[in-house]
Amino acid sequence: GQSIMGQVEVGWPPTTSFWYLPFVNFSKPLIAEIGGLSVLILLIPHYYLSAKALEWPSPIVVAVLVASWVISTDWMVYHYDMTQCSEHIAFLYVLAWLFLRRGRDTGAGICIGIAMTLKLYPGLMAIMMLLGRRWRGFVAAAVTYGIVAVTMTTKYGIYSWVKFLEQEKPITEHWLGC
């Protein structure tokens, strides 16, 4: 990542690396390419599922047009340059939303739990499920996240969380304008 105040900008909790374990023997540039490609692959189903659920006409056309526009934006280039996982989280939000619409709280919770392993802010969605008394969803999110968190903490130790929190402070201050 980029440097903020002389530190490496990571912004990812130790749980994020769980999803990169299958690629451990790949070069960093190749992993970045795979990450970027996965974003491109997720955009069309993301917009298709959203358009279909909202009963928009021609959801596949909407998906292709919106995905094409998004790919052409400057902020998407920034997304690629920073090797962000925001689209992965957004896609998981869409899946969770679709599950919740169908009363499948456990599936929604699993999606939110996976999203929480990528970044911590999706935890707000787990709190939403808790406040909405979607107990199964909340428990599924907590268990999904917990399994990955325990696995990665066992692998990297508590220090990985301490280091993450130390690195997160200047990043948060930068984005909050502190």
Short mmCIF file of N, CA and C in Angstrom, two decimals:
data_model
loop_
_atom_site.label_atom_id
_atom_site.label_comp_id
_atom_site.label_asym_id
_atom_site.label_seq_id
_atom_site.Cartn_x
_atom_site.Cartn_y
_atom_site.Cartn_z
N GLY A 1 0.82 -1.20 0.00
CA GLY A 1 0.00 0.00 0.00
C GLY A 1 0.85 1.25 0.00
N GLN A 2 0.21 2.38 0.02
CA GLN A 2 0.91 3.65 0.06
C GLN A 2 1.39 3.96 1.46
N SER A 3 2.25 4.95 1.54
CA SER A 3 2.79 5.36 2.82
C SER A 3 2.04 6.56 3.36
N ILE A 4 1.67 6.49 4.61
CA ILE A 4 1.06 7.63 5.31
C ILE A 4 1.91 7.86 6.55
N MET A 5 2.44 9.05 6.67
CA MET A 5 3.22 9.42 7.83
C MET A 5 4.38 8.44 8.06
N GLY A 6 5.00 7.97 6.96
CA GLY A 6 6.16 7.12 7.07
C GLY A 6 5.87 5.66 7.36
N GLN A 7 4.59 5.29 7.49
CA GLN A 7 4.26 3.89 7.75
C GLN A 7 3.62 3.29 6.51
N VAL A 8 3.69 1.99 6.43
CA VAL A 8 3.06 1.29 5.32
C VAL A 8 1.56 1.23 5.60
N GLU A 9 0.78 1.64 4.62
CA GLU A 9 -0.67 1.58 4.76
C GLU A 9 -1.14 0.17 4.43
N VAL A 10 -1.65 -0.52 5.41
CA VAL A 10 -2.15 -1.86 5.21
C VAL A 10 -3.66 -1.81 5.27
N GLY A 11 -4.22 -1.47 6.41
CA GLY A 11 -5.66 -1.34 6.54
C GLY A 11 -6.42 -2.65 6.55
N TRP A 12 -5.73 -3.76 6.52
CA TRP A 12 -6.39 -5.06 6.53
C TRP A 12 -6.12 -5.76 7.85
N PRO A 13 -7.15 -6.28 8.46
CA PRO A 13 -6.92 -7.07 9.68
C PRO A 13 -6.23 -8.39 9.34
N PRO A 14 -5.67 -9.06 10.32
CA PRO A 14 -5.00 -10.34 10.06
C PRO A 14 -5.91 -11.38 9.40
N THR A 15 -7.20 -11.24 9.56
CA THR A 15 -8.14 -12.19 8.97
C THR A 15 -8.17 -12.12 7.44
N THR A 16 -7.83 -10.98 6.88
CA THR A 16 -7.87 -10.83 5.42
C THR A 16 -6.94 -11.82 4.73
N SER A 17 -5.80 -12.04 5.32
CA SER A 17 -4.82 -12.93 4.68
C SER A 17 -5.32 -14.36 4.55
N PHE A 18 -6.35 -14.73 5.30
CA PHE A 18 -6.94 -16.06 5.18
C PHE A 18 -7.32 -16.36 3.73
N TRP A 19 -7.86 -15.35 3.05
CA TRP A 19 -8.34 -15.54 1.67
C TRP A 19 -7.21 -15.59 0.65
N TYR A 20 -6.02 -15.21 1.07
CA TYR A 20 -4.85 -15.25 0.19
C TYR A 20 -4.00 -16.51 0.41
N LEU A 21 -4.33 -17.34 1.37
CA LEU A 21 -3.55 -18.54 1.64
C LEU A 21 -3.41 -19.46 0.42
N PRO A 22 -4.46 -19.62 -0.40
CA PRO A 22 -4.27 -20.48 -1.58
C PRO A 22 -3.24 -19.95 -2.57
N PHE A 23 -2.90 -18.67 -2.45
CA PHE A 23 -1.99 -18.04 -3.41
C PHE A 23 -0.61 -17.76 -2.81
N VAL A 24 -0.31 -18.40 -1.70
CA VAL A 24 0.91 -18.09 -0.96
C VAL A 24 2.18 -18.28 -1.79
N ASN A 25 2.17 -19.17 -2.75
CA ASN A 25 3.36 -19.40 -3.55
C ASN A 25 3.41 -18.56 -4.82
N PHE A 26 2.43 -17.69 -5.01
CA PHE A 26 2.39 -16.81 -6.18
C PHE A 26 3.17 -15.53 -5.89
N SER A 27 3.63 -14.87 -6.94
CA SER A 27 4.32 -13.59 -6.76
C SER A 27 3.29 -12.51 -6.38
N LYS A 28 3.77 -11.47 -5.72
CA LYS A 28 2.87 -10.38 -5.32
C LYS A 28 2.17 -9.73 -6.51
N PRO A 29 2.88 -9.47 -7.63
CA PRO A 29 2.18 -8.89 -8.78
C PRO A 29 1.07 -9.80 -9.32
N LEU A 30 1.31 -11.10 -9.31
CA LEU A 30 0.29 -12.03 -9.80
C LEU A 30 -0.91 -12.04 -8.85
N ILE A 31 -0.65 -12.01 -7.56
CA ILE A 31 -1.76 -11.95 -6.59
C ILE A 31 -2.56 -10.68 -6.79
N ALA A 32 -1.88 -9.56 -7.03
CA ALA A 32 -2.59 -8.30 -7.30
C ALA A 32 -3.44 -8.41 -8.56
N GLU A 33 -2.92 -9.05 -9.58
CA GLU A 33 -3.68 -9.26 -10.83
C GLU A 33 -4.91 -10.12 -10.58
N ILE A 34 -4.74 -11.17 -9.80
CA ILE A 34 -5.87 -12.05 -9.48
C ILE A 34 -6.93 -11.27 -8.69
N GLY A 35 -6.48 -10.45 -7.75
CA GLY A 35 -7.41 -9.62 -6.98
C GLY A 35 -8.17 -8.66 -7.87
N GLY A 36 -7.47 -8.01 -8.80
CA GLY A 36 -8.13 -7.10 -9.74
C GLY A 36 -9.09 -7.81 -10.65
N LEU A 37 -8.71 -8.97 -11.12
CA LEU A 37 -9.58 -9.76 -11.98
C LEU A 37 -10.83 -10.21 -11.23
N SER A 38 -10.66 -10.57 -9.97
CA SER A 38 -11.83 -10.99 -9.19
C SER A 38 -12.82 -9.84 -9.02
N VAL A 39 -12.32 -8.61 -8.93
CA VAL A 39 -13.21 -7.45 -8.87
C VAL A 39 -14.01 -7.34 -10.16
N LEU A 40 -13.33 -7.45 -11.29
CA LEU A 40 -14.02 -7.37 -12.58
C LEU A 40 -15.06 -8.47 -12.72
N ILE A 41 -14.72 -9.65 -12.28
CA ILE A 41 -15.64 -10.78 -12.38
C ILE A 41 -16.88 -10.56 -11.51
N LEU A 42 -16.71 -9.96 -10.34
CA LEU A 42 -17.84 -9.76 -9.42
C LEU A 42 -18.77 -8.62 -9.82
N LEU A 43 -18.27 -7.65 -10.57
CA LEU A 43 -19.10 -6.49 -10.90
C LEU A 43 -20.40 -6.85 -11.63
N ILE A 44 -20.32 -7.69 -12.63
CA ILE A 44 -21.52 -8.00 -13.42
C ILE A 44 -22.56 -8.74 -12.58
N PRO A 45 -22.20 -9.83 -11.88
CA PRO A 45 -23.24 -10.46 -11.06
C PRO A 45 -23.76 -9.55 -9.95
N HIS A 46 -22.90 -8.69 -9.42
CA HIS A 46 -23.32 -7.73 -8.39
C HIS A 46 -24.46 -6.86 -8.93
N TYR A 47 -24.24 -6.24 -10.07
CA TYR A 47 -25.25 -5.33 -10.62
C TYR A 47 -26.44 -6.10 -11.20
N TYR A 48 -26.19 -7.28 -11.73
CA TYR A 48 -27.30 -8.09 -12.25
C TYR A 48 -28.24 -8.50 -11.11
N LEU A 49 -27.69 -9.04 -10.04
CA LEU A 49 -28.53 -9.47 -8.92
C LEU A 49 -29.31 -8.30 -8.32
N SER A 50 -28.65 -7.14 -8.23
CA SER A 50 -29.33 -5.95 -7.70
C SER A 50 -30.47 -5.51 -8.61
N ALA A 51 -30.20 -5.42 -9.92
CA ALA A 51 -31.22 -4.99 -10.87
C ALA A 51 -32.38 -5.98 -10.92
N LYS A 52 -32.07 -7.26 -10.86
CA LYS A 52 -33.11 -8.29 -10.89
C LYS A 52 -33.98 -8.22 -9.64
N ALA A 53 -33.35 -8.08 -8.47
CA ALA A 53 -34.10 -7.99 -7.21
C ALA A 53 -34.99 -6.76 -7.17
N LEU A 54 -34.52 -5.68 -7.78
CA LEU A 54 -35.30 -4.44 -7.81
C LEU A 54 -36.30 -4.41 -8.97
N GLU A 55 -36.32 -5.51 -9.74
CA GLU A 55 -37.24 -5.69 -10.87
C GLU A 55 -37.09 -4.60 -11.93
N TRP A 56 -35.84 -4.22 -12.18
CA TRP A 56 -35.57 -3.28 -13.25
C TRP A 56 -35.68 -4.02 -14.58
N PRO A 57 -36.06 -3.32 -15.63
CA PRO A 57 -36.12 -4.00 -16.94
C PRO A 57 -34.71 -4.33 -17.43
N SER A 58 -34.60 -5.43 -18.14
CA SER A 58 -33.33 -5.88 -18.74
C SER A 58 -32.16 -5.86 -17.75
N PRO A 59 -32.24 -6.65 -16.69
CA PRO A 59 -31.17 -6.59 -15.67
C PRO A 59 -29.78 -6.91 -16.20
N ILE A 60 -29.67 -7.77 -17.20
CA ILE A 60 -28.33 -8.08 -17.73
C ILE A 60 -27.76 -6.87 -18.47
N VAL A 61 -28.61 -6.14 -19.17
CA VAL A 61 -28.15 -4.93 -19.86
C VAL A 61 -27.73 -3.88 -18.83
N VAL A 62 -28.54 -3.72 -17.80
CA VAL A 62 -28.20 -2.78 -16.73
C VAL A 62 -26.85 -3.17 -16.12
N ALA A 63 -26.68 -4.47 -15.84
CA ALA A 63 -25.44 -4.94 -15.22
C ALA A 63 -24.22 -4.63 -16.08
N VAL A 64 -24.32 -4.91 -17.37
CA VAL A 64 -23.19 -4.68 -18.27
C VAL A 64 -22.90 -3.18 -18.39
N LEU A 65 -23.93 -2.38 -18.53
CA LEU A 65 -23.73 -0.93 -18.67
C LEU A 65 -23.15 -0.31 -17.40
N VAL A 66 -23.71 -0.66 -16.25
CA VAL A 66 -23.21 -0.09 -15.00
C VAL A 66 -21.79 -0.58 -14.72
N ALA A 67 -21.55 -1.87 -14.91
CA ALA A 67 -20.19 -2.40 -14.69
C ALA A 67 -19.19 -1.72 -15.63
N SER A 68 -19.57 -1.51 -16.88
CA SER A 68 -18.68 -0.84 -17.84
C SER A 68 -18.38 0.58 -17.40
N TRP A 69 -19.38 1.27 -16.92
CA TRP A 69 -19.16 2.64 -16.44
C TRP A 69 -18.25 2.63 -15.22
N VAL A 70 -18.53 1.75 -14.25
CA VAL A 70 -17.73 1.69 -13.03
C VAL A 70 -16.26 1.40 -13.36
N ILE A 71 -16.03 0.48 -14.26
CA ILE A 71 -14.66 0.11 -14.64
C ILE A 71 -13.91 1.31 -15.21
N SER A 72 -14.63 2.24 -15.84
CA SER A 72 -13.99 3.38 -16.51
C SER A 72 -13.73 4.57 -15.58
N THR A 73 -14.13 4.50 -14.32
CA THR A 73 -13.99 5.65 -13.43
C THR A 73 -12.59 5.74 -12.82
N ASP A 74 -12.22 6.97 -12.44
CA ASP A 74 -10.94 7.18 -11.78
C ASP A 74 -10.88 6.48 -10.43
N TRP A 75 -12.01 6.49 -9.69
CA TRP A 75 -11.98 5.86 -8.37
C TRP A 75 -11.81 4.35 -8.47
N MET A 76 -12.22 3.75 -9.58
CA MET A 76 -12.00 2.32 -9.74
C MET A 76 -10.53 2.05 -10.03
N VAL A 77 -9.88 2.94 -10.76
CA VAL A 77 -8.44 2.80 -10.99
C VAL A 77 -7.71 2.87 -9.64
N TYR A 78 -8.12 3.81 -8.80
CA TYR A 78 -7.54 3.92 -7.45
C TYR A 78 -7.78 2.61 -6.69
N HIS A 79 -8.95 2.06 -6.81
CA HIS A 79 -9.30 0.79 -6.17
C HIS A 79 -8.32 -0.30 -6.58
N TYR A 80 -8.04 -0.40 -7.88
CA TYR A 80 -7.08 -1.39 -8.38
C TYR A 80 -5.67 -1.10 -7.87
N ASP A 81 -5.27 0.17 -7.96
CA ASP A 81 -3.91 0.54 -7.54
C ASP A 81 -3.67 0.19 -6.07
N MET A 82 -4.68 0.34 -5.25
CA MET A 82 -4.54 0.08 -3.82
C MET A 82 -4.85 -1.37 -3.45
N THR A 83 -5.15 -2.18 -4.44
CA THR A 83 -5.51 -3.58 -4.25
C THR A 83 -6.57 -3.71 -3.15
N GLN A 84 -7.64 -2.97 -3.33
CA GLN A 84 -8.71 -2.97 -2.35
C GLN A 84 -9.66 -4.15 -2.54
N CYS A 85 -10.39 -4.45 -1.49
CA CYS A 85 -11.35 -5.56 -1.53
C CYS A 85 -12.77 -5.05 -1.33
N SER A 86 -13.01 -3.78 -1.62
CA SER A 86 -14.32 -3.18 -1.40
C SER A 86 -15.40 -3.83 -2.25
N GLU A 87 -15.10 -4.19 -3.49
CA GLU A 87 -16.11 -4.85 -4.32
C GLU A 87 -16.47 -6.21 -3.77
N HIS A 88 -15.51 -6.90 -3.23
CA HIS A 88 -15.80 -8.20 -2.61
C HIS A 88 -16.79 -8.02 -1.46
N ILE A 89 -16.54 -6.99 -0.65
CA ILE A 89 -17.44 -6.69 0.47
C ILE A 89 -18.81 -6.27 -0.06
N ALA A 90 -18.82 -5.40 -1.07
CA ALA A 90 -20.10 -4.95 -1.64
C ALA A 90 -20.90 -6.12 -2.20
N PHE A 91 -20.23 -7.04 -2.86
CA PHE A 91 -20.91 -8.22 -3.41
C PHE A 91 -21.49 -9.08 -2.27
N LEU A 92 -20.72 -9.24 -1.21
CA LEU A 92 -21.22 -9.98 -0.05
C LEU A 92 -22.41 -9.27 0.59
N TYR A 93 -22.40 -7.93 0.60
CA TYR A 93 -23.56 -7.17 1.09
C TYR A 93 -24.80 -7.46 0.24
N VAL A 94 -24.62 -7.48 -1.08
CA VAL A 94 -25.75 -7.78 -1.97
C VAL A 94 -26.29 -9.17 -1.68
N LEU A 95 -25.40 -10.15 -1.55
CA LEU A 95 -25.86 -11.50 -1.23
C LEU A 95 -26.59 -11.53 0.11
N ALA A 96 -26.04 -10.85 1.11
CA ALA A 96 -26.69 -10.80 2.42
C ALA A 96 -28.07 -10.16 2.32
N TRP A 97 -28.17 -9.08 1.57
CA TRP A 97 -29.45 -8.40 1.35
C TRP A 97 -30.46 -9.34 0.72
N LEU A 98 -30.02 -10.08 -0.30
CA LEU A 98 -30.92 -11.03 -0.96
C LEU A 98 -31.35 -12.14 -0.01
N PHE A 99 -30.43 -12.64 0.79
CA PHE A 99 -30.79 -13.65 1.79
C PHE A 99 -31.80 -13.09 2.79
N LEU A 100 -31.55 -11.89 3.28
CA LEU A 100 -32.46 -11.28 4.26
C LEU A 100 -33.85 -11.08 3.67
N ARG A 101 -33.92 -10.68 2.40
CA ARG A 101 -35.21 -10.49 1.73
C ARG A 101 -36.01 -11.79 1.68
N ARG A 102 -35.30 -12.90 1.68
CA ARG A 102 -35.96 -14.21 1.58
C ARG A 102 -36.09 -14.89 2.95
N GLY A 103 -35.74 -14.16 4.01
CA GLY A 103 -35.84 -14.73 5.35
C GLY A 103 -34.78 -15.76 5.66
N ARG A 104 -33.70 -15.76 4.92
CA ARG A 104 -32.61 -16.71 5.13
C ARG A 104 -31.49 -16.01 5.90
N ASP A 105 -31.75 -15.79 7.18
CA ASP A 105 -30.86 -15.02 8.03
C ASP A 105 -29.49 -15.66 8.20
N THR A 106 -29.42 -16.98 8.26
CA THR A 106 -28.14 -17.65 8.45
C THR A 106 -27.23 -17.39 7.25
N GLY A 107 -27.77 -17.51 6.04
CA GLY A 107 -26.98 -17.23 4.84
C GLY A 107 -26.49 -15.80 4.82
N ALA A 108 -27.37 -14.86 5.23
CA ALA A 108 -26.98 -13.46 5.30
C ALA A 108 -25.85 -13.27 6.31
N GLY A 109 -25.97 -13.92 7.45
CA GLY A 109 -24.95 -13.80 8.48
C GLY A 109 -23.60 -14.34 8.03
N ILE A 110 -23.62 -15.45 7.31
CA ILE A 110 -22.36 -16.01 6.79
C ILE A 110 -21.71 -15.00 5.84
N CYS A 111 -22.51 -14.40 4.97
CA CYS A 111 -21.95 -13.38 4.04
C CYS A 111 -21.34 -12.22 4.80
N ILE A 112 -22.04 -11.74 5.82
CA ILE A 112 -21.52 -10.62 6.62
C ILE A 112 -20.27 -11.06 7.38
N GLY A 113 -20.27 -12.27 7.91
CA GLY A 113 -19.09 -12.78 8.61
C GLY A 113 -17.87 -12.84 7.71
N ILE A 114 -18.07 -13.29 6.47
CA ILE A 114 -16.97 -13.32 5.51
C ILE A 114 -16.51 -11.90 5.21
N ALA A 115 -17.46 -10.98 5.01
CA ALA A 115 -17.09 -9.58 4.74
C ALA A 115 -16.29 -9.00 5.91
N MET A 116 -16.65 -9.37 7.13
CA MET A 116 -15.93 -8.88 8.30
C MET A 116 -14.48 -9.37 8.33
N THR A 117 -14.22 -10.52 7.70
CA THR A 117 -12.84 -11.00 7.67
C THR A 117 -11.98 -10.18 6.72
N LEU A 118 -12.62 -9.52 5.76
CA LEU A 118 -11.88 -8.70 4.80
C LEU A 118 -11.52 -7.34 5.38
N LYS A 119 -12.47 -6.71 6.02
CA LYS A 119 -12.30 -5.43 6.71
C LYS A 119 -13.19 -5.48 7.94
N LEU A 120 -12.96 -4.63 8.92
CA LEU A 120 -13.77 -4.68 10.14
C LEU A 120 -15.09 -3.94 10.04
N TYR A 121 -15.20 -2.94 9.17
CA TYR A 121 -16.42 -2.14 9.15
C TYR A 121 -17.69 -2.91 8.80
N PRO A 122 -17.65 -4.03 8.08
CA PRO A 122 -18.90 -4.78 7.88
C PRO A 122 -19.51 -5.31 9.19
N GLY A 123 -18.72 -5.24 10.26
CA GLY A 123 -19.27 -5.59 11.57
C GLY A 123 -20.47 -4.74 11.94
N LEU A 124 -20.55 -3.54 11.36
CA LEU A 124 -21.74 -2.70 11.58
C LEU A 124 -23.00 -3.38 11.07
N MET A 125 -22.86 -4.16 10.01
CA MET A 125 -24.01 -4.89 9.48
C MET A 125 -24.42 -6.02 10.44
N ALA A 126 -23.44 -6.61 11.11
CA ALA A 126 -23.76 -7.63 12.11
C ALA A 126 -24.51 -6.98 13.28
N ILE A 127 -24.09 -5.78 13.66
CA ILE A 127 -24.80 -5.05 14.71
C ILE A 127 -26.22 -4.74 14.25
N MET A 128 -26.39 -4.39 12.97
CA MET A 128 -27.73 -4.15 12.43
C MET A 128 -28.59 -5.39 12.58
N MET A 129 -28.03 -6.56 12.30
CA MET A 129 -28.79 -7.80 12.45
C MET A 129 -29.14 -8.04 13.92
N LEU A 130 -28.22 -7.72 14.81
CA LEU A 130 -28.48 -7.86 16.24
C LEU A 130 -29.62 -6.95 16.68
N LEU A 131 -29.53 -5.68 16.28
CA LEU A 131 -30.58 -4.72 16.65
C LEU A 131 -31.93 -5.06 16.00
N GLY A 132 -31.88 -5.68 14.82
CA GLY A 132 -33.10 -6.09 14.13
C GLY A 132 -33.61 -7.45 14.60
N ARG A 133 -32.98 -7.98 15.64
CA ARG A 133 -33.38 -9.27 16.21
C ARG A 133 -33.29 -10.42 15.21
N ARG A 134 -32.34 -10.30 14.32
CA ARG A 134 -32.06 -11.39 13.37
C ARG A 134 -30.98 -12.25 14.02
N TRP A 135 -31.39 -12.98 15.07
CA TRP A 135 -30.45 -13.71 15.91
C TRP A 135 -29.61 -14.71 15.12
N ARG A 136 -30.26 -15.47 14.26
CA ARG A 136 -29.51 -16.46 13.48
C ARG A 136 -28.46 -15.79 12.60
N GLY A 137 -28.83 -14.69 12.00
CA GLY A 137 -27.88 -13.96 11.16
C GLY A 137 -26.71 -13.44 11.95
N PHE A 138 -27.00 -12.88 13.11
CA PHE A 138 -25.94 -12.34 13.96
C PHE A 138 -24.99 -13.46 14.41
N VAL A 139 -25.57 -14.57 14.87
CA VAL A 139 -24.74 -15.69 15.33
C VAL A 139 -23.92 -16.26 14.17
N ALA A 140 -24.54 -16.39 12.99
CA ALA A 140 -23.81 -16.91 11.82
C ALA A 140 -22.65 -15.99 11.46
N ALA A 141 -22.87 -14.67 11.52
CA ALA A 141 -21.80 -13.72 11.22
C ALA A 141 -20.67 -13.86 12.25
N ALA A 142 -21.04 -13.92 13.52
CA ALA A 142 -20.05 -14.01 14.59
C ALA A 142 -19.26 -15.32 14.50
N VAL A 143 -19.93 -16.41 14.24
CA VAL A 143 -19.25 -17.71 14.15
C VAL A 143 -18.34 -17.75 12.93
N THR A 144 -18.84 -17.28 11.79
CA THR A 144 -18.02 -17.26 10.57
C THR A 144 -16.76 -16.43 10.79
N TYR A 145 -16.95 -15.22 11.30
CA TYR A 145 -15.81 -14.36 11.57
C TYR A 145 -14.88 -15.01 12.60
N GLY A 146 -15.47 -15.56 13.66
CA GLY A 146 -14.69 -16.16 14.74
C GLY A 146 -13.80 -17.29 14.27
N ILE A 147 -14.33 -18.15 13.40
CA ILE A 147 -13.54 -19.27 12.89
C ILE A 147 -12.30 -18.76 12.17
N VAL A 148 -12.48 -17.77 11.31
CA VAL A 148 -11.33 -17.23 10.57
C VAL A 148 -10.39 -16.47 11.51
N ALA A 149 -10.95 -15.69 12.43
CA ALA A 149 -10.11 -14.92 13.36
C ALA A 149 -9.26 -15.84 14.24
N VAL A 150 -9.86 -16.89 14.75
CA VAL A 150 -9.11 -17.84 15.58
C VAL A 150 -8.04 -18.55 14.74
N THR A 151 -8.40 -18.95 13.54
CA THR A 151 -7.44 -19.62 12.65
C THR A 151 -6.23 -18.73 12.40
N MET A 152 -6.47 -17.47 12.06
CA MET A 152 -5.36 -16.58 11.71
C MET A 152 -4.59 -16.12 12.95
N THR A 153 -5.27 -15.98 14.07
CA THR A 153 -4.57 -15.61 15.31
C THR A 153 -3.69 -16.77 15.76
N THR A 154 -4.17 -17.98 15.57
CA THR A 154 -3.35 -19.16 15.89
C THR A 154 -2.11 -19.19 15.01
N LYS A 155 -2.28 -18.82 13.75
CA LYS A 155 -1.17 -18.82 12.79
C LYS A 155 -0.18 -17.68 13.04
N TYR A 156 -0.70 -16.45 13.24
CA TYR A 156 0.15 -15.27 13.31
C TYR A 156 0.35 -14.72 14.73
N GLY A 157 -0.47 -15.13 15.67
CA GLY A 157 -0.34 -14.68 17.05
C GLY A 157 -1.09 -13.37 17.32
N ILE A 158 -1.23 -13.09 18.59
CA ILE A 158 -1.91 -11.87 19.03
C ILE A 158 -1.19 -10.63 18.52
N TYR A 159 0.12 -10.72 18.38
CA TYR A 159 0.91 -9.58 17.93
C TYR A 159 0.42 -9.05 16.58
N SER A 160 -0.10 -9.94 15.73
CA SER A 160 -0.59 -9.50 14.43
C SER A 160 -1.74 -8.49 14.59
N TRP A 161 -2.55 -8.68 15.61
CA TRP A 161 -3.65 -7.75 15.87
C TRP A 161 -3.13 -6.43 16.44
N VAL A 162 -2.14 -6.53 17.31
CA VAL A 162 -1.52 -5.32 17.87
C VAL A 162 -0.90 -4.50 16.75
N LYS A 163 -0.17 -5.15 15.86
CA LYS A 163 0.46 -4.46 14.73
C LYS A 163 -0.60 -3.85 13.82
N PHE A 164 -1.68 -4.58 13.55
CA PHE A 164 -2.77 -4.06 12.73
C PHE A 164 -3.33 -2.79 13.34
N LEU A 165 -3.61 -2.81 14.64
CA LEU A 165 -4.19 -1.63 15.30
C LEU A 165 -3.22 -0.45 15.29
N GLU A 166 -1.93 -0.72 15.45
CA GLU A 166 -0.93 0.35 15.38
C GLU A 166 -0.91 0.97 13.98
N GLN A 167 -0.99 0.14 12.94
CA GLN A 167 -0.96 0.64 11.57
C GLN A 167 -2.27 1.30 11.19
N GLU A 168 -3.35 0.89 11.80
CA GLU A 168 -4.67 1.42 11.46
C GLU A 168 -4.87 2.86 11.94
N LYS A 169 -4.24 3.21 13.06
CA LYS A 169 -4.43 4.55 13.63
C LYS A 169 -4.09 5.67 12.65
N PRO A 170 -2.90 5.69 12.03
CA PRO A 170 -2.61 6.79 11.09
C PRO A 170 -3.50 6.73 9.84
N ILE A 171 -3.90 5.55 9.44
CA ILE A 171 -4.79 5.42 8.28
C ILE A 171 -6.13 6.05 8.60
N THR A 172 -6.66 5.71 9.76
CA THR A 172 -7.95 6.28 10.19
C THR A 172 -7.85 7.79 10.33
N GLU A 173 -6.79 8.27 10.93
CA GLU A 173 -6.60 9.71 11.09
C GLU A 173 -6.50 10.40 9.73
N HIS A 174 -5.83 9.76 8.79
CA HIS A 174 -5.71 10.33 7.44
C HIS A 174 -7.08 10.49 6.81
N TRP A 175 -7.89 9.42 6.84
CA TRP A 175 -9.20 9.46 6.18
C TRP A 175 -10.21 10.33 6.93
N LEU A 176 -10.02 10.50 8.23
CA LEU A 176 -10.91 11.37 9.00
C LEU A 176 -10.45 12.82 8.97
N GLY A 177 -9.25 13.05 8.44
CA GLY A 177 -8.73 14.42 8.35
C GLY A 177 -8.20 14.93 9.66
N CYS A 178 -7.76 14.03 10.54
CA CYS A 178 -7.22 14.44 11.86
C CYS A 178 -5.81 14.93 11.76
#
